[in-house]
mmCIF file of C-alpha atoms in Angstrom:
data_model
loop_
_atom_site.group_PDB
_atom_site.id
_atom_site.type_symbol
_atom_site.label_atom_id
_atom_site.label_comp_id
_atom_site.label_asym_id
_atom_site.label_seq_id
_atom_site.Cartn_x
_atom_site.Cartn_y
_atom_site.Cartn_z
ATOM 1 C CA ASP A 360 0.000 0.000 0.000
ATOM 2 C CA GLY A 361 1.153 3.519 -0.717
ATOM 3 C CA GLY A 362 1.903 5.879 2.100
ATOM 4 C CA ILE A 363 4.399 7.966 4.011
ATOM 5 C CA THR A 364 6.879 6.466 6.433
ATOM 6 C CA GLN A 365 8.527 8.536 9.127
ATOM 7 C CA SER A 366 11.350 7.203 11.240
ATOM 8 C CA PRO A 367 12.208 6.910 13.985
ATOM 9 C CA LYS A 368 8.965 7.189 15.945
ATOM 10 C CA TYR A 369 10.856 8.486 18.994
ATOM 11 C CA LEU A 370 14.192 10.325 18.951
ATOM 12 C CA PHE A 371 16.311 11.724 21.727
ATOM 13 C CA ARG A 372 18.836 14.479 21.170
ATOM 14 C CA LYS A 373 21.581 15.705 23.416
ATOM 15 C CA GLU A 374 22.363 19.385 23.692
ATOM 16 C CA GLY A 375 24.478 20.579 20.754
ATOM 17 C CA GLN A 376 23.727 17.588 18.534
ATOM 18 C CA ASN A 377 22.320 17.570 15.048
ATOM 19 C CA VAL A 378 19.702 14.902 14.353
ATOM 20 C CA THR A 379 18.018 13.864 11.119
ATOM 21 C CA LEU A 380 14.405 12.758 10.788
ATOM 22 C CA SER A 381 13.544 10.517 7.873
ATOM 23 C CA CYS A 382 10.495 10.845 5.618
ATOM 24 C CA GLU A 383 9.859 8.527 2.667
ATOM 25 C CA GLN A 384 6.789 8.337 0.415
ATOM 26 C CA ASN A 385 5.795 5.891 -2.316
ATOM 27 C CA LEU A 386 2.747 7.829 -3.484
ATOM 28 C CA ASN A 387 4.549 9.485 -6.389
ATOM 29 C CA HIS A 388 3.593 12.887 -4.975
ATOM 30 C CA ASP A 389 5.605 15.879 -6.175
ATOM 31 C CA ALA A 390 5.289 18.049 -3.074
ATOM 32 C CA MET A 391 6.487 17.231 0.434
ATOM 33 C CA TYR A 392 6.237 19.171 3.701
ATOM 34 C CA TRP A 393 7.558 19.266 7.252
ATOM 35 C CA TYR A 394 5.438 20.575 10.127
ATOM 36 C CA ARG A 395 6.148 21.032 13.790
ATOM 37 C CA GLN A 396 3.460 20.499 16.426
ATOM 38 C CA ASP A 397 3.889 21.513 20.062
ATOM 39 C CA PRO A 398 1.652 20.059 22.813
ATOM 40 C CA GLY A 399 -1.894 21.306 22.489
ATOM 41 C CA GLN A 400 -0.955 23.457 19.520
ATOM 42 C CA GLY A 401 -1.634 23.534 15.814
ATOM 43 C CA LEU A 402 0.756 22.885 12.941
ATOM 44 C CA ARG A 403 3.582 25.186 11.941
ATOM 45 C CA LEU A 404 5.275 24.832 8.568
ATOM 46 C CA ILE A 405 9.052 24.360 8.652
ATOM 47 C CA TYR A 406 10.030 23.643 5.025
ATOM 48 C CA TYR A 407 8.381 22.398 1.870
ATOM 49 C CA SER A 408 9.485 21.164 -1.523
ATOM 50 C CA GLN A 409 7.551 21.205 -4.786
ATOM 51 C CA ILE A 410 10.106 19.335 -6.903
ATOM 52 C CA VAL A 411 13.400 17.492 -6.582
ATOM 53 C CA ASN A 412 16.399 19.688 -5.755
ATOM 54 C CA ASP A 413 14.223 22.612 -4.747
ATOM 55 C CA PHE A 414 12.703 23.630 -1.416
ATOM 56 C CA GLN A 415 11.305 26.718 0.318
ATOM 57 C CA LYS A 416 11.338 27.980 3.877
ATOM 58 C CA GLY A 417 8.130 27.878 5.828
ATOM 59 C CA ASP A 418 7.180 29.972 8.814
ATOM 60 C CA ILE A 419 9.736 28.576 11.303
ATOM 61 C CA ALA A 420 12.751 27.431 9.237
ATOM 62 C CA GLU A 421 15.462 28.780 11.550
ATOM 63 C CA GLY A 422 17.513 25.971 13.082
ATOM 64 C CA TYR A 423 16.351 23.396 10.538
ATOM 65 C CA SER A 424 17.653 22.189 7.181
ATOM 66 C CA VAL A 425 16.294 19.881 4.472
ATOM 67 C CA SER A 426 17.310 18.234 1.220
ATOM 68 C CA ARG A 427 15.322 16.799 -1.668
ATOM 69 C CA GLU A 428 17.677 14.658 -3.731
ATOM 70 C CA LYS A 429 14.997 12.103 -4.625
ATOM 71 C CA LYS A 430 11.282 12.476 -5.204
ATOM 72 C CA GLU A 431 10.540 9.854 -2.557
ATOM 73 C CA SER A 432 12.631 11.325 0.250
ATOM 74 C CA PHE A 433 12.604 14.585 2.211
ATOM 75 C CA PRO A 434 14.790 14.327 5.340
ATOM 76 C CA LEU A 435 14.747 17.047 7.991
ATOM 77 C CA THR A 436 17.836 17.906 10.047
ATOM 78 C CA VAL A 437 17.327 19.608 13.378
ATOM 79 C CA THR A 438 20.549 21.487 14.005
ATOM 80 C CA SER A 439 22.117 22.663 17.246
ATOM 81 C CA ALA A 440 20.966 26.169 16.307
ATOM 82 C CA GLN A 441 17.367 25.151 17.071
ATOM 83 C CA LYS A 442 17.177 26.072 20.739
ATOM 84 C CA ASN A 443 13.871 24.438 21.568
ATOM 85 C CA PRO A 444 13.574 21.347 19.364
ATOM 86 C CA THR A 445 11.384 19.196 21.630
ATOM 87 C CA ALA A 446 8.192 18.681 19.610
ATOM 88 C CA PHE A 447 6.197 16.307 17.426
ATOM 89 C CA TYR A 448 7.330 16.476 13.784
ATOM 90 C CA LEU A 449 4.985 15.599 10.945
ATOM 91 C CA CYS A 450 5.888 14.957 7.334
ATOM 92 C CA ALA A 451 3.295 15.178 4.566
ATOM 93 C CA SER A 452 3.079 14.855 0.813
ATOM 94 C CA LYS A 453 0.579 16.102 -1.717
ATOM 95 C CA PRO A 454 -0.248 15.521 -5.366
ATOM 96 C CA GLY A 455 -0.734 18.555 -7.583
ATOM 97 C CA GLY A 456 -4.414 19.130 -6.981
ATOM 98 C CA GLY A 457 -5.224 17.040 -3.955
ATOM 99 C CA GLY A 458 -5.029 16.988 -0.193
ATOM 100 C CA TYR A 459 -2.187 16.138 2.131
ATOM 101 C CA THR A 460 -1.221 12.628 3.206
ATOM 102 C CA PHE A 461 0.566 12.632 6.557
ATOM 103 C CA GLY A 462 3.079 10.306 8.125
ATOM 104 C CA SER A 463 2.649 9.026 11.675
ATOM 105 C CA GLY A 464 5.133 11.506 13.115
ATOM 106 C CA THR A 465 8.424 11.580 15.019
ATOM 107 C CA ARG A 466 8.535 12.713 18.623
ATOM 108 C CA LEU A 467 11.835 14.470 19.336
ATOM 109 C CA THR A 468 12.980 15.066 22.898
ATOM 110 C CA VAL A 469 16.072 16.903 24.095
ATOM 111 C CA VAL A 470 17.795 15.119 26.967
ATOM 112 C CA GLY B 1154 -5.608 38.450 5.031
ATOM 113 C CA ASN B 1155 -6.134 34.844 3.987
ATOM 114 C CA SER B 1156 -6.799 32.454 6.865
ATOM 115 C CA VAL B 1157 -8.637 29.432 8.213
ATOM 116 C CA THR B 1158 -10.323 29.917 11.580
ATOM 117 C CA GLN B 1159 -11.946 27.247 13.705
ATOM 118 C CA MET B 1160 -13.592 27.263 17.089
ATOM 119 C CA GLU B 1161 -11.515 26.996 20.214
ATOM 120 C CA GLY B 1162 -11.586 23.809 22.214
ATOM 121 C CA PRO B 1163 -11.730 21.641 24.063
ATOM 122 C CA VAL B 1164 -15.239 20.488 23.329
ATOM 123 C CA THR B 1165 -16.595 17.957 25.825
ATOM 124 C CA LEU B 1166 -19.701 15.944 24.963
ATOM 125 C CA SER B 1167 -21.502 12.899 26.253
ATOM 126 C CA GLU B 1168 -21.777 9.851 24.023
ATOM 127 C CA GLU B 1169 -24.585 10.130 21.433
ATOM 128 C CA ALA B 1170 -24.641 13.940 21.616
ATOM 129 C CA PHE B 1171 -24.687 16.136 18.503
ATOM 130 C CA LEU B 1172 -21.383 17.655 17.423
ATOM 131 C CA THR B 1173 -20.660 20.893 15.598
ATOM 132 C CA ILE B 1174 -17.170 22.304 15.115
ATOM 133 C CA ASN B 1175 -17.160 25.628 13.307
ATOM 134 C CA CYS B 1176 -14.709 26.513 10.548
ATOM 135 C CA THR B 1177 -14.590 29.638 8.409
ATOM 136 C CA TYR B 1178 -12.114 30.782 5.815
ATOM 137 C CA THR B 1179 -11.011 34.074 4.323
ATOM 138 C CA ALA B 1180 -9.905 33.999 0.697
ATOM 139 C CA THR B 1181 -10.821 35.174 -2.751
ATOM 140 C CA GLY B 1182 -12.638 32.637 -4.890
ATOM 141 C CA TYR B 1183 -13.808 29.202 -3.768
ATOM 142 C CA PRO B 1184 -10.898 27.063 -2.577
ATOM 143 C CA SER B 1185 -11.154 23.379 -1.702
ATOM 144 C CA LEU B 1186 -11.853 22.710 1.987
ATOM 145 C CA PHE B 1187 -10.758 19.798 4.140
ATOM 146 C CA TRP B 1188 -11.235 18.316 7.603
ATOM 147 C CA TYR B 1189 -8.445 16.244 9.141
ATOM 148 C CA VAL B 1190 -8.528 14.209 12.361
ATOM 149 C CA GLN B 1191 -5.607 13.466 14.669
ATOM 150 C CA TYR B 1192 -5.845 10.675 17.239
ATOM 151 C CA PRO B 1193 -3.456 10.808 20.223
ATOM 152 C CA GLY B 1194 0.169 10.234 19.267
ATOM 153 C CA GLU B 1195 -0.572 9.885 15.562
ATOM 154 C CA GLY B 1196 -0.367 11.883 12.360
ATOM 155 C CA LEU B 1197 -3.321 13.598 10.723
ATOM 156 C CA GLN B 1198 -5.791 11.614 8.625
ATOM 157 C CA LEU B 1199 -8.082 13.049 5.982
ATOM 158 C CA LEU B 1200 -11.651 12.888 7.271
ATOM 159 C CA LEU B 1201 -13.583 14.557 4.450
ATOM 160 C CA LYS B 1202 -13.340 17.249 1.837
ATOM 161 C CA ALA B 1203 -15.329 19.454 -0.541
ATOM 162 C CA THR B 1204 -13.852 20.828 -3.722
ATOM 163 C CA LYS B 1205 -16.486 23.369 -4.737
ATOM 164 C CA ALA B 1206 -19.209 25.538 -3.309
ATOM 165 C CA ASP B 1207 -22.371 23.742 -2.088
ATOM 166 C CA ASP B 1208 -20.602 20.371 -2.039
ATOM 167 C CA LYS B 1209 -21.116 18.142 1.002
ATOM 168 C CA GLY B 1210 -18.285 15.951 2.224
ATOM 169 C CA SER B 1211 -19.071 12.946 4.409
ATOM 170 C CA ASN B 1212 -17.241 10.063 6.060
ATOM 171 C CA LYS B 1213 -17.715 7.857 9.161
ATOM 172 C CA GLY B 1214 -20.930 9.688 10.082
ATOM 173 C CA PHE B 1215 -19.299 13.122 9.875
ATOM 174 C CA GLU B 1216 -20.544 15.711 7.405
ATOM 175 C CA ALA B 1217 -19.571 19.219 6.323
ATOM 176 C CA THR B 1218 -21.215 21.455 3.729
ATOM 177 C CA TYR B 1219 -19.294 24.086 1.769
ATOM 178 C CA ARG B 1220 -21.344 27.264 2.206
ATOM 179 C CA LYS B 1221 -19.983 30.066 0.063
ATOM 180 C CA GLU B 1222 -22.438 32.646 1.417
ATOM 181 C CA THR B 1223 -20.961 32.347 4.891
ATOM 182 C CA THR B 1224 -17.487 31.093 3.784
ATOM 183 C CA SER B 1225 -17.905 28.213 6.196
ATOM 184 C CA PHE B 1226 -17.315 24.456 6.348
ATOM 185 C CA HIS B 1227 -18.649 23.393 9.739
ATOM 186 C CA LEU B 1228 -18.101 19.776 10.812
ATOM 187 C CA GLU B 1229 -21.134 17.903 12.183
ATOM 188 C CA LYS B 1230 -21.987 14.471 13.517
ATOM 189 C CA GLY B 1231 -25.377 13.419 14.752
ATOM 190 C CA SER B 1232 -24.264 11.007 17.483
ATOM 191 C CA VAL B 1233 -20.675 11.008 18.713
ATOM 192 C CA GLN B 1234 -18.902 8.018 20.195
ATOM 193 C CA VAL B 1235 -16.061 7.775 22.695
ATOM 194 C CA SER B 1236 -13.847 6.640 19.808
ATOM 195 C CA ASP B 1237 -14.371 10.047 18.117
ATOM 196 C CA SER B 1238 -12.246 11.695 20.806
ATOM 197 C CA ALA B 1239 -9.442 13.373 18.862
ATOM 198 C CA VAL B 1240 -8.251 16.734 17.560
ATOM 199 C CA TYR B 1241 -9.965 18.013 14.425
ATOM 200 C CA PHE B 1242 -8.299 20.411 11.982
ATOM 201 C CA CYS B 1243 -9.921 22.441 9.237
ATOM 202 C CA ALA B 1244 -7.615 23.187 6.278
ATOM 203 C CA SER B 1245 -7.551 24.757 2.844
ATOM 204 C CA PRO B 1246 -5.020 25.830 0.220
ATOM 205 C CA LEU B 1247 -6.922 29.156 0.036
ATOM 206 C CA TYR B 1248 -5.245 31.130 -2.743
ATOM 207 C CA ASN B 1249 -1.953 29.200 -2.772
ATOM 208 C CA PHE B 1250 -2.240 25.650 -3.986
ATOM 209 C CA ASN B 1251 1.384 24.945 -3.099
ATOM 210 C CA LYS B 1252 0.596 24.648 0.595
ATOM 211 C CA PHE B 1253 -2.325 24.374 2.996
ATOM 212 C CA TYR B 1254 -3.479 26.715 5.736
ATOM 213 C CA PHE B 1255 -4.596 24.902 8.885
ATOM 214 C CA GLY B 1256 -6.912 26.025 11.637
ATOM 215 C CA SER B 1257 -5.600 25.816 15.181
ATOM 216 C CA GLY B 1258 -7.333 22.498 15.862
ATOM 217 C CA THR B 1259 -10.273 21.647 18.119
ATOM 218 C CA LYS B 1260 -9.917 18.923 20.707
ATOM 219 C CA LEU B 1261 -13.022 16.780 21.180
ATOM 220 C CA ASN B 1262 -13.513 14.748 24.342
ATOM 221 C CA VAL B 1263 -16.443 12.317 24.350
ATOM 222 C CA LYS B 1264 -17.431 10.872 27.710
ATOM 223 C CA PRO B 1265 -19.266 7.548 28.079
#
C-alpha cells in the first residue's frame, strides 16, 4: 500500500547535537512538507518542496535544514541552532491538486 | 488576510450527543476545503473534503457542507462516540495551492 513512512517514531537528542528525521513516500507525490506540532498546539510549517532539488522555507525554518535529492525522500535535520527542538514532527506529501497525506510523526525530545 | 479559523476547544460531549465544530475561511474565490482528524500520538488523517461551493463531504458519520455565502465548512456528527475523541483540523489551500493553511485544531472529548 502507498503511504508515508517517518522514522524513527521516537528520537532523543543531546544538547548541541544535530539529528536527522527521515520521511519517505511511495505515493509518487511531487510536493512534500515538514510541520512542527507543540503540545496542544496547531501545525507550523518548517520547510516544503515542490520538486526534486528545490525547497522553500516555511514559517519557522530557523535551526532546521532539508534536502530533496529524490522524489521519494525529504529528510529534515534539526541542528544545534534550534534552541527548543522538543516537539512532534509531521511529514506530509501532496499531489498537484489534492489533499495532504501525513506520516505518523516523530517525537523528538532533548535530553 | 487569507486564513482558516476554527472554534476553540476543548469540546466535551456525552456519548450520542450532537457535534458541531465551526470553521470559516477568508480567501478570494472558492478554494477546496478539508477536515483532518488526529488521534493521540498519531499523524493527521483526511476525514472529508469538498472541492467546490455547495458540495457536502461525508465520512464515518461526519458531514460538512461548503457554504460560500458564509465562507464556512462546519463539521457535524449526529451522534458522537467515545472513539471520536481526537483533535480536528480544518484546512484549505486558500489562494496558494502549493501549501495548505490549517486552523488551530479543536480537541473533542467524548465521555461515556
